[in-house]
Amino acid sequence: MDISSASVPTPPAYREPLPRGVIIAATPLGNIYDASPRLLAALAQADIIAAEDTRRTRSLAAALGVEIRGKVISNFDHNESARVEDLIAAARAYSVLVVTDAGMPSVSDPGFPLVQAAHEAGVPVTCLPGPSAVPTALALSGLPVGRFCFDGFAPRKAGARRSWLESMRSEERAVCFFESPHRIAATLAEAAEILGSSRQAAVCRELTKTFEEIKRGSLGELAEWAAGGVKGEISVVIAGADGTAESSLEDIVERALERVEAGERVKTVTKDLAKEYKVSKNELYDAVIARRG
């Protein structure tokens, strides 16, 4: 679809000047027509726009037919802390609009340091609601998400990632997180090993874009699917534990103790059973040692 000539006029209701202070605004995840009328008006009226990528913000405004009149400055992960003092000073007298490349600022995106500092300094802070990958992925997952937690990006290092996944074993809320296409296969494989291959999940890829895809299934099935390679921006939703993890682990511990009493080494037994039942080797070992003690 050609959007280069798109022109969406600012509704009269939003022609009033923006208030002074910090204004965080959600931008489209992919489809620019998810931009709200309030975002269009803010882009046109803001005195200062703090953008994660100034070029992408200008391109978005141009595609929406909005002329930016204010000053546009960069505000991304590596410079936002240095920007805070100057932006807070400006926000005392002017409107400072904070936008990222896609979605809601401060939700695993730049914006949090400025919002926190504004509250502490008594500078007004408001939000123009809109697109966010988190509720979009939750809604599309087809999983029970009445209670959920969001964990940002999955840990990059293998050790930290395994510990993080192990913390989900008894988490009864659905868990949503972001992952890189380069690490999604490894993360899903480890999730299947640690949480159990039958635990349900959904991988939401390229949300609102042309090649949007929602892949649902068990962690085992998703790990096998991802092994072939996955591209794009990815959000993952893993269903909460069903409350049987502890009793299941207890059953495995009982079996382990029977083999240990028969003369086998604890490390050998826990390694074998952890692989067989798709549970954490370290957690099973600690549980067996605790019972023996």
mmCIF file of C-alpha atoms in Angstrom:
data_model
loop_
_atom_site.group_PDB
_atom_site.id
_atom_site.type_symbol
_atom_site.label_atom_id
_atom_site.label_comp_id
_atom_site.label_asym_id
_atom_site.label_seq_id
_atom_site.Cartn_x
_atom_site.Cartn_y
_atom_site.Cartn_z
ATOM 1 C CA MET A 1 0.000 0.000 0.000
ATOM 2 C CA ASP A 2 1.376 3.401 -0.990
ATOM 3 C CA ILE A 3 1.226 5.751 1.983
ATOM 4 C CA SER A 4 3.621 8.381 0.670
ATOM 5 C CA SER A 5 0.783 10.772 -0.135
ATOM 6 C CA ALA A 6 -1.275 10.097 2.992
ATOM 7 C CA SER A 7 -2.688 13.238 4.527
ATOM 8 C CA VAL A 8 -4.638 13.114 7.767
ATOM 9 C CA PRO A 9 -5.770 16.568 8.931
ATOM 10 C CA THR A 10 -5.503 17.438 12.595
ATOM 11 C CA PRO A 11 -8.992 17.353 14.121
ATOM 12 C CA PRO A 12 -10.205 20.757 15.337
ATOM 13 C CA ALA A 13 -10.603 19.430 18.871
ATOM 14 C CA TYR A 14 -6.854 19.037 19.108
ATOM 15 C CA ARG A 15 -5.751 22.382 17.700
ATOM 16 C CA GLU A 16 -5.276 23.863 21.172
ATOM 17 C CA PRO A 17 -1.614 24.270 22.219
ATOM 18 C CA LEU A 18 -0.059 21.348 24.061
ATOM 19 C CA PRO A 19 0.456 21.843 27.801
ATOM 20 C CA ARG A 20 3.952 22.445 29.100
ATOM 21 C CA GLY A 21 5.722 19.456 30.592
ATOM 22 C CA VAL A 22 6.719 15.984 29.443
ATOM 23 C CA ILE A 23 4.334 14.201 27.089
ATOM 24 C CA ILE A 24 5.040 10.560 26.237
ATOM 25 C CA ALA A 25 3.267 9.305 23.139
ATOM 26 C CA ALA A 26 2.831 5.868 21.594
ATOM 27 C CA THR A 27 3.738 5.532 17.918
ATOM 28 C CA PRO A 28 2.589 2.827 15.448
ATOM 29 C CA LEU A 29 4.231 -0.600 15.658
ATOM 30 C CA GLY A 30 4.106 -0.966 11.899
ATOM 31 C CA ASN A 31 0.866 0.207 10.340
ATOM 32 C CA ILE A 32 0.980 4.016 10.404
ATOM 33 C CA TYR A 33 -2.801 4.281 10.466
ATOM 34 C CA ASP A 34 -2.698 3.162 14.097
ATOM 35 C CA ALA A 35 -1.443 6.683 14.866
ATOM 36 C CA SER A 36 -3.999 8.498 17.009
ATOM 37 C CA PRO A 37 -5.354 11.966 16.206
ATOM 38 C CA ARG A 38 -3.739 13.163 19.431
ATOM 39 C CA LEU A 39 -0.333 11.931 18.238
ATOM 40 C CA LEU A 40 -0.753 13.773 14.936
ATOM 41 C CA ALA A 41 -1.624 16.975 16.746
ATOM 42 C CA ALA A 42 1.273 16.579 19.175
ATOM 43 C CA LEU A 43 3.812 16.035 16.388
ATOM 44 C CA ALA A 44 2.605 19.236 14.755
ATOM 45 C CA GLN A 45 2.443 21.352 17.894
ATOM 46 C CA ALA A 46 5.198 20.202 20.268
ATOM 47 C CA ASP A 47 7.899 22.755 21.040
ATOM 48 C CA ILE A 48 10.489 19.987 21.415
ATOM 49 C CA ILE A 49 10.342 16.384 20.200
ATOM 50 C CA ALA A 50 12.750 13.952 21.891
ATOM 51 C CA ALA A 51 12.906 11.064 19.411
ATOM 52 C CA GLU A 52 14.661 7.704 19.565
ATOM 53 C CA ASP A 53 15.553 8.136 15.886
ATOM 54 C CA THR A 54 14.999 11.620 14.487
ATOM 55 C CA ARG A 55 14.908 10.405 10.895
ATOM 56 C CA ARG A 56 12.231 7.808 11.569
ATOM 57 C CA THR A 57 10.126 10.334 13.459
ATOM 58 C CA ARG A 58 10.354 12.831 10.610
ATOM 59 C CA SER A 59 9.483 10.070 8.127
ATOM 60 C CA LEU A 60 6.445 9.047 10.189
ATOM 61 C CA ALA A 61 5.244 12.640 10.372
ATOM 62 C CA ALA A 62 5.711 13.113 6.619
ATOM 63 C CA ALA A 63 3.808 9.889 5.848
ATOM 64 C CA LEU A 64 0.950 11.131 8.030
ATOM 65 C CA GLY A 65 0.931 14.524 6.352
ATOM 66 C CA VAL A 66 2.071 16.318 9.502
ATOM 67 C CA GLU A 67 4.489 19.242 9.426
ATOM 68 C CA ILE A 68 6.809 19.303 12.427
ATOM 69 C CA ARG A 69 7.407 22.873 13.586
ATOM 70 C CA GLY A 70 9.247 22.222 16.843
ATOM 71 C CA LYS A 71 12.865 21.276 17.491
ATOM 72 C CA VAL A 72 13.635 17.571 17.050
ATOM 73 C CA ILE A 73 16.481 16.069 19.084
ATOM 74 C CA SER A 74 17.755 12.515 19.523
ATOM 75 C CA ASN A 75 16.923 10.697 22.752
ATOM 76 C CA PHE A 76 18.034 7.065 22.670
ATOM 77 C CA ASP A 77 19.512 4.451 25.002
ATOM 78 C CA HIS A 78 23.051 5.771 24.936
ATOM 79 C CA ASN A 79 22.395 9.485 25.397
ATOM 80 C CA GLU A 80 19.077 9.817 27.227
ATOM 81 C CA SER A 81 20.633 10.060 30.699
ATOM 82 C CA ALA A 82 22.730 13.010 29.527
ATOM 83 C CA ARG A 83 19.626 14.662 28.055
ATOM 84 C CA VAL A 84 17.498 14.557 31.204
ATOM 85 C CA GLU A 85 18.652 17.772 32.893
ATOM 86 C CA ASP A 86 18.217 19.928 29.783
ATOM 87 C CA LEU A 87 14.854 18.382 28.883
ATOM 88 C CA ILE A 88 13.507 18.861 32.411
ATOM 89 C CA ALA A 89 14.560 22.515 32.290
ATOM 90 C CA ALA A 90 12.818 22.929 28.939
ATOM 91 C CA ALA A 91 9.691 21.114 30.109
ATOM 92 C CA ARG A 92 9.146 23.705 32.840
ATOM 93 C CA ALA A 93 8.214 26.217 30.156
ATOM 94 C CA TYR A 94 7.595 24.240 26.959
ATOM 95 C CA SER A 95 5.946 21.067 25.675
ATOM 96 C CA VAL A 96 8.433 18.190 25.366
ATOM 97 C CA LEU A 97 7.070 15.269 23.341
ATOM 98 C CA VAL A 98 8.844 11.919 23.825
ATOM 99 C CA VAL A 99 8.493 9.292 21.094
ATOM 100 C CA THR A 100 10.303 6.087 20.174
ATOM 101 C CA ASP A 101 10.583 4.187 16.904
ATOM 102 C CA ALA A 102 7.511 2.071 17.714
ATOM 103 C CA GLY A 103 5.214 1.560 20.665
ATOM 104 C CA MET A 104 5.137 3.207 24.075
ATOM 105 C CA PRO A 105 8.182 5.080 25.437
ATOM 106 C CA SER A 106 9.702 3.698 28.660
ATOM 107 C CA VAL A 107 8.307 0.168 28.008
ATOM 108 C CA SER A 108 11.642 -1.450 27.084
ATOM 109 C CA ASP A 109 12.311 1.741 25.118
ATOM 110 C CA PRO A 110 13.856 5.139 25.923
ATOM 111 C CA GLY A 111 11.814 7.466 28.125
ATOM 112 C CA PHE A 112 11.948 6.121 31.671
ATOM 113 C CA PRO A 113 14.797 8.343 33.012
ATOM 114 C CA LEU A 114 13.030 11.488 31.809
ATOM 115 C CA VAL A 115 9.613 10.474 33.155
ATOM 116 C CA GLN A 116 11.115 9.543 36.532
ATOM 117 C CA ALA A 117 13.068 12.805 36.742
ATOM 118 C CA ALA A 118 10.014 14.855 35.744
ATOM 119 C CA HIS A 119 7.921 13.357 38.541
ATOM 120 C CA GLU A 120 10.693 13.979 41.063
ATOM 121 C CA ALA A 121 11.104 17.579 39.870
ATOM 122 C CA GLY A 122 7.391 18.333 39.961
ATOM 123 C CA VAL A 123 7.218 18.801 36.193
ATOM 124 C CA PRO A 124 3.854 17.787 34.667
ATOM 125 C CA VAL A 125 3.840 14.413 32.908
ATOM 126 C CA THR A 126 1.074 13.063 30.702
ATOM 127 C CA CYS A 127 0.625 10.314 28.126
ATOM 128 C CA LEU A 128 -0.997 10.006 24.728
ATOM 129 C CA PRO A 129 -2.072 6.320 24.752
ATOM 130 C CA GLY A 130 -1.716 4.114 21.742
ATOM 131 C CA PRO A 131 0.025 1.077 20.234
ATOM 132 C CA SER A 132 2.163 -1.224 22.357
ATOM 133 C CA ALA A 133 3.495 -4.665 21.459
ATOM 134 C CA VAL A 134 2.765 -6.071 24.922
ATOM 135 C CA PRO A 135 -1.070 -5.900 25.037
ATOM 136 C CA THR A 136 -1.199 -6.608 21.304
ATOM 137 C CA ALA A 137 0.733 -9.861 21.705
ATOM 138 C CA LEU A 138 -1.264 -10.849 24.790
ATOM 139 C CA ALA A 139 -4.557 -10.301 22.996
ATOM 140 C CA LEU A 140 -3.450 -12.257 19.926
ATOM 141 C CA SER A 141 -1.849 -15.154 21.827
ATOM 142 C CA GLY A 142 -5.082 -17.040 22.445
ATOM 143 C CA LEU A 143 -3.775 -17.917 25.921
ATOM 144 C CA PRO A 144 -5.281 -17.140 29.353
ATOM 145 C CA VAL A 145 -3.832 -13.663 30.003
ATOM 146 C CA GLY A 146 -6.222 -12.240 32.587
ATOM 147 C CA ARG A 147 -3.165 -12.111 34.842
ATOM 148 C CA PHE A 148 0.229 -11.528 33.273
ATOM 149 C CA CYS A 149 3.695 -10.074 33.815
ATOM 150 C CA PHE A 150 6.016 -8.404 31.325
ATOM 151 C CA ASP A 151 9.746 -9.145 31.525
ATOM 152 C CA GLY A 152 11.157 -6.872 28.816
ATOM 153 C CA PHE A 153 13.858 -8.522 26.718
ATOM 154 C CA ALA A 154 14.971 -12.045 27.623
ATOM 155 C CA PRO A 155 18.485 -12.149 29.135
ATOM 156 C CA ARG A 156 21.189 -12.427 26.486
ATOM 157 C CA LYS A 157 23.652 -14.612 28.393
ATOM 158 C CA ALA A 158 22.830 -18.302 28.571
ATOM 159 C CA GLY A 159 23.340 -18.632 32.339
ATOM 160 C CA ALA A 160 21.168 -15.654 33.176
ATOM 161 C CA ARG A 161 18.543 -16.808 30.688
ATOM 162 C CA ARG A 162 18.312 -20.265 32.247
ATOM 163 C CA SER A 163 17.952 -18.797 35.745
ATOM 164 C CA TRP A 164 15.245 -16.480 34.445
ATOM 165 C CA LEU A 165 13.364 -19.365 32.825
ATOM 166 C CA GLU A 166 13.666 -21.456 35.974
ATOM 167 C CA SER A 167 11.959 -18.636 37.887
ATOM 168 C CA MET A 168 8.911 -19.199 35.654
ATOM 169 C CA ARG A 169 8.424 -22.814 36.656
ATOM 170 C CA SER A 170 5.798 -21.966 39.268
ATOM 171 C CA GLU A 171 4.705 -18.589 37.833
ATOM 172 C CA GLU A 172 0.948 -18.861 37.417
ATOM 173 C CA ARG A 173 0.626 -15.637 35.431
ATOM 174 C CA ALA A 174 1.246 -15.562 31.702
ATOM 175 C CA VAL A 175 4.664 -14.119 30.879
ATOM 176 C CA CYS A 176 5.254 -11.779 27.939
ATOM 177 C CA PHE A 177 8.727 -10.809 26.761
ATOM 178 C CA PHE A 178 10.656 -9.615 23.720
ATOM 179 C CA GLU A 179 13.368 -11.634 22.000
ATOM 180 C CA SER A 180 15.847 -11.190 19.175
ATOM 181 C CA PRO A 181 15.370 -13.312 16.027
ATOM 182 C CA HIS A 182 18.982 -14.445 16.494
ATOM 183 C CA ARG A 183 18.266 -15.914 19.948
ATOM 184 C CA ILE A 184 14.620 -16.995 19.744
ATOM 185 C CA ALA A 185 15.426 -20.604 18.778
ATOM 186 C CA ALA A 186 17.806 -21.075 21.726
ATOM 187 C CA THR A 187 15.399 -19.397 24.148
ATOM 188 C CA LEU A 188 12.457 -21.554 23.111
ATOM 189 C CA ALA A 189 14.562 -24.721 23.259
ATOM 190 C CA GLU A 190 15.693 -23.882 26.791
ATOM 191 C CA ALA A 191 12.138 -22.934 27.767
ATOM 192 C CA ALA A 192 10.900 -26.338 26.576
ATOM 193 C CA GLU A 193 13.653 -28.051 28.560
ATOM 194 C CA ILE A 194 13.109 -26.113 31.775
ATOM 195 C CA LEU A 195 9.353 -25.425 31.759
ATOM 196 C CA GLY A 196 8.311 -28.601 29.995
ATOM 197 C CA SER A 197 7.791 -29.216 26.311
ATOM 198 C CA SER A 198 3.982 -29.298 26.702
ATOM 199 C CA ARG A 199 3.615 -25.811 28.197
ATOM 200 C CA GLN A 200 1.641 -23.619 25.815
ATOM 201 C CA ALA A 201 3.006 -20.440 24.274
ATOM 202 C CA ALA A 202 2.712 -18.068 21.330
ATOM 203 C CA VAL A 203 5.309 -16.302 19.217
ATOM 204 C CA CYS A 204 4.003 -13.032 17.774
ATOM 205 C CA ARG A 205 6.089 -11.723 14.903
ATOM 206 C CA GLU A 206 5.998 -8.419 12.992
ATOM 207 C CA LEU A 207 2.865 -7.170 14.764
ATOM 208 C CA THR A 208 0.573 -4.965 12.615
ATOM 209 C CA LYS A 209 2.985 -5.242 9.674
ATOM 210 C CA THR A 210 2.481 -6.847 6.269
ATOM 211 C CA PHE A 211 3.976 -10.206 7.300
ATOM 212 C CA GLU A 212 2.432 -10.415 10.769
ATOM 213 C CA GLU A 213 2.429 -13.979 12.075
ATOM 214 C CA ILE A 214 1.093 -15.569 15.248
ATOM 215 C CA LYS A 215 2.512 -19.041 15.864
ATOM 216 C CA ARG A 216 0.834 -20.943 18.701
ATOM 217 C CA GLY A 217 1.588 -24.341 20.194
ATOM 218 C CA SER A 218 3.544 -26.114 22.890
ATOM 219 C CA LEU A 219 7.048 -24.946 23.728
ATOM 220 C CA GLY A 220 8.383 -28.143 22.190
ATOM 221 C CA GLU A 221 6.554 -27.491 18.933
ATOM 222 C CA LEU A 222 7.590 -23.831 18.850
ATOM 223 C CA ALA A 223 11.227 -24.691 19.555
ATOM 224 C CA GLU A 224 11.220 -27.107 16.623
ATOM 225 C CA TRP A 225 9.580 -24.467 14.395
ATOM 226 C CA ALA A 226 12.043 -21.719 15.411
ATOM 227 C CA ALA A 227 15.050 -23.951 14.727
ATOM 228 C CA GLY A 228 14.468 -23.282 11.031
ATOM 229 C CA GLY A 229 15.029 -19.547 11.532
ATOM 230 C CA VAL A 230 12.702 -16.692 12.453
ATOM 231 C CA LYS A 231 12.898 -13.099 11.235
ATOM 232 C CA GLY A 232 11.448 -9.791 12.371
ATOM 233 C CA GLU A 233 10.528 -8.199 15.679
ATOM 234 C CA ILE A 234 9.314 -10.832 18.126
ATOM 235 C CA SER A 235 7.099 -10.873 21.201
ATOM 236 C CA VAL A 236 6.593 -14.143 23.097
ATOM 237 C CA VAL A 237 3.789 -15.113 25.468
ATOM 238 C CA ILE A 238 4.164 -18.207 27.669
ATOM 239 C CA ALA A 239 1.145 -19.538 29.527
ATOM 240 C CA GLY A 240 1.263 -19.563 33.304
ATOM 241 C CA ALA A 241 2.014 -22.725 35.264
ATOM 242 C CA ASP A 242 -1.022 -24.866 36.008
ATOM 243 C CA GLY A 243 -0.106 -25.290 39.656
ATOM 244 C CA THR A 244 1.129 -28.882 39.319
ATOM 245 C CA ALA A 245 4.852 -28.113 39.009
ATOM 246 C CA GLU A 246 5.639 -28.718 42.675
ATOM 247 C CA SER A 247 3.824 -32.064 42.917
ATOM 248 C CA SER A 248 5.400 -33.181 39.635
ATOM 249 C CA LEU A 249 8.855 -32.288 40.912
ATOM 250 C CA GLU A 250 8.112 -34.137 44.143
ATOM 251 C CA ASP A 251 7.255 -37.268 42.172
ATOM 252 C CA ILE A 252 10.559 -37.014 40.304
ATOM 253 C CA VAL A 253 12.433 -36.533 43.583
ATOM 254 C CA GLU A 254 10.847 -39.699 44.943
ATOM 255 C CA ARG A 255 11.992 -41.664 41.916
ATOM 256 C CA ALA A 256 15.470 -40.165 42.222
ATOM 257 C CA LEU A 257 15.700 -41.162 45.889
ATOM 258 C CA GLU A 258 14.752 -44.747 45.046
ATOM 259 C CA ARG A 259 17.631 -44.979 42.564
ATOM 260 C CA VAL A 260 20.082 -43.297 44.946
ATOM 261 C CA GLU A 261 19.127 -45.725 47.727
ATOM 262 C CA ALA A 262 19.798 -48.546 45.265
ATOM 263 C CA GLY A 263 23.395 -47.334 44.945
ATOM 264 C CA GLU A 264 23.481 -44.826 42.081
ATOM 265 C CA ARG A 265 25.222 -41.447 42.373
ATOM 266 C CA VAL A 266 23.006 -38.401 42.983
ATOM 267 C CA LYS A 267 24.534 -36.403 40.130
ATOM 268 C CA THR A 268 24.053 -39.232 37.647
ATOM 269 C CA VAL A 269 20.451 -39.822 38.692
ATOM 270 C CA THR A 270 19.424 -36.162 38.660
ATOM 271 C CA LYS A 271 21.057 -35.620 35.277
ATOM 272 C CA ASP A 272 19.182 -38.596 33.788
ATOM 273 C CA LEU A 273 15.814 -37.685 35.290
ATOM 274 C CA ALA A 274 16.124 -33.996 34.464
ATOM 275 C CA LYS A 275 16.618 -34.901 30.825
ATOM 276 C CA GLU A 276 13.782 -37.428 30.893
ATOM 277 C CA TYR A 277 11.222 -35.147 32.548
ATOM 278 C CA LYS A 278 12.410 -31.875 30.983
ATOM 279 C CA VAL A 279 13.092 -30.170 34.326
ATOM 280 C CA SER A 280 16.007 -28.162 35.681
ATOM 281 C CA LYS A 281 18.921 -30.399 36.601
ATOM 282 C CA ASN A 282 20.126 -27.994 39.294
ATOM 283 C CA GLU A 283 16.674 -27.624 40.841
ATOM 284 C CA LEU A 284 16.160 -31.393 40.917
ATOM 285 C CA TYR A 285 19.620 -31.965 42.415
ATOM 286 C CA ASP A 286 18.979 -29.373 45.160
ATOM 287 C CA ALA A 287 15.571 -30.913 45.921
ATOM 288 C CA VAL A 288 17.067 -34.423 46.219
ATOM 289 C CA ILE A 289 19.885 -33.204 48.494
ATOM 290 C CA ALA A 290 17.377 -31.333 50.659
ATOM 291 C CA ARG A 291 15.220 -34.465 51.049
ATOM 292 C CA ARG A 292 18.215 -36.630 51.893
ATOM 293 C CA GLY A 293 19.324 -34.092 54.481
#
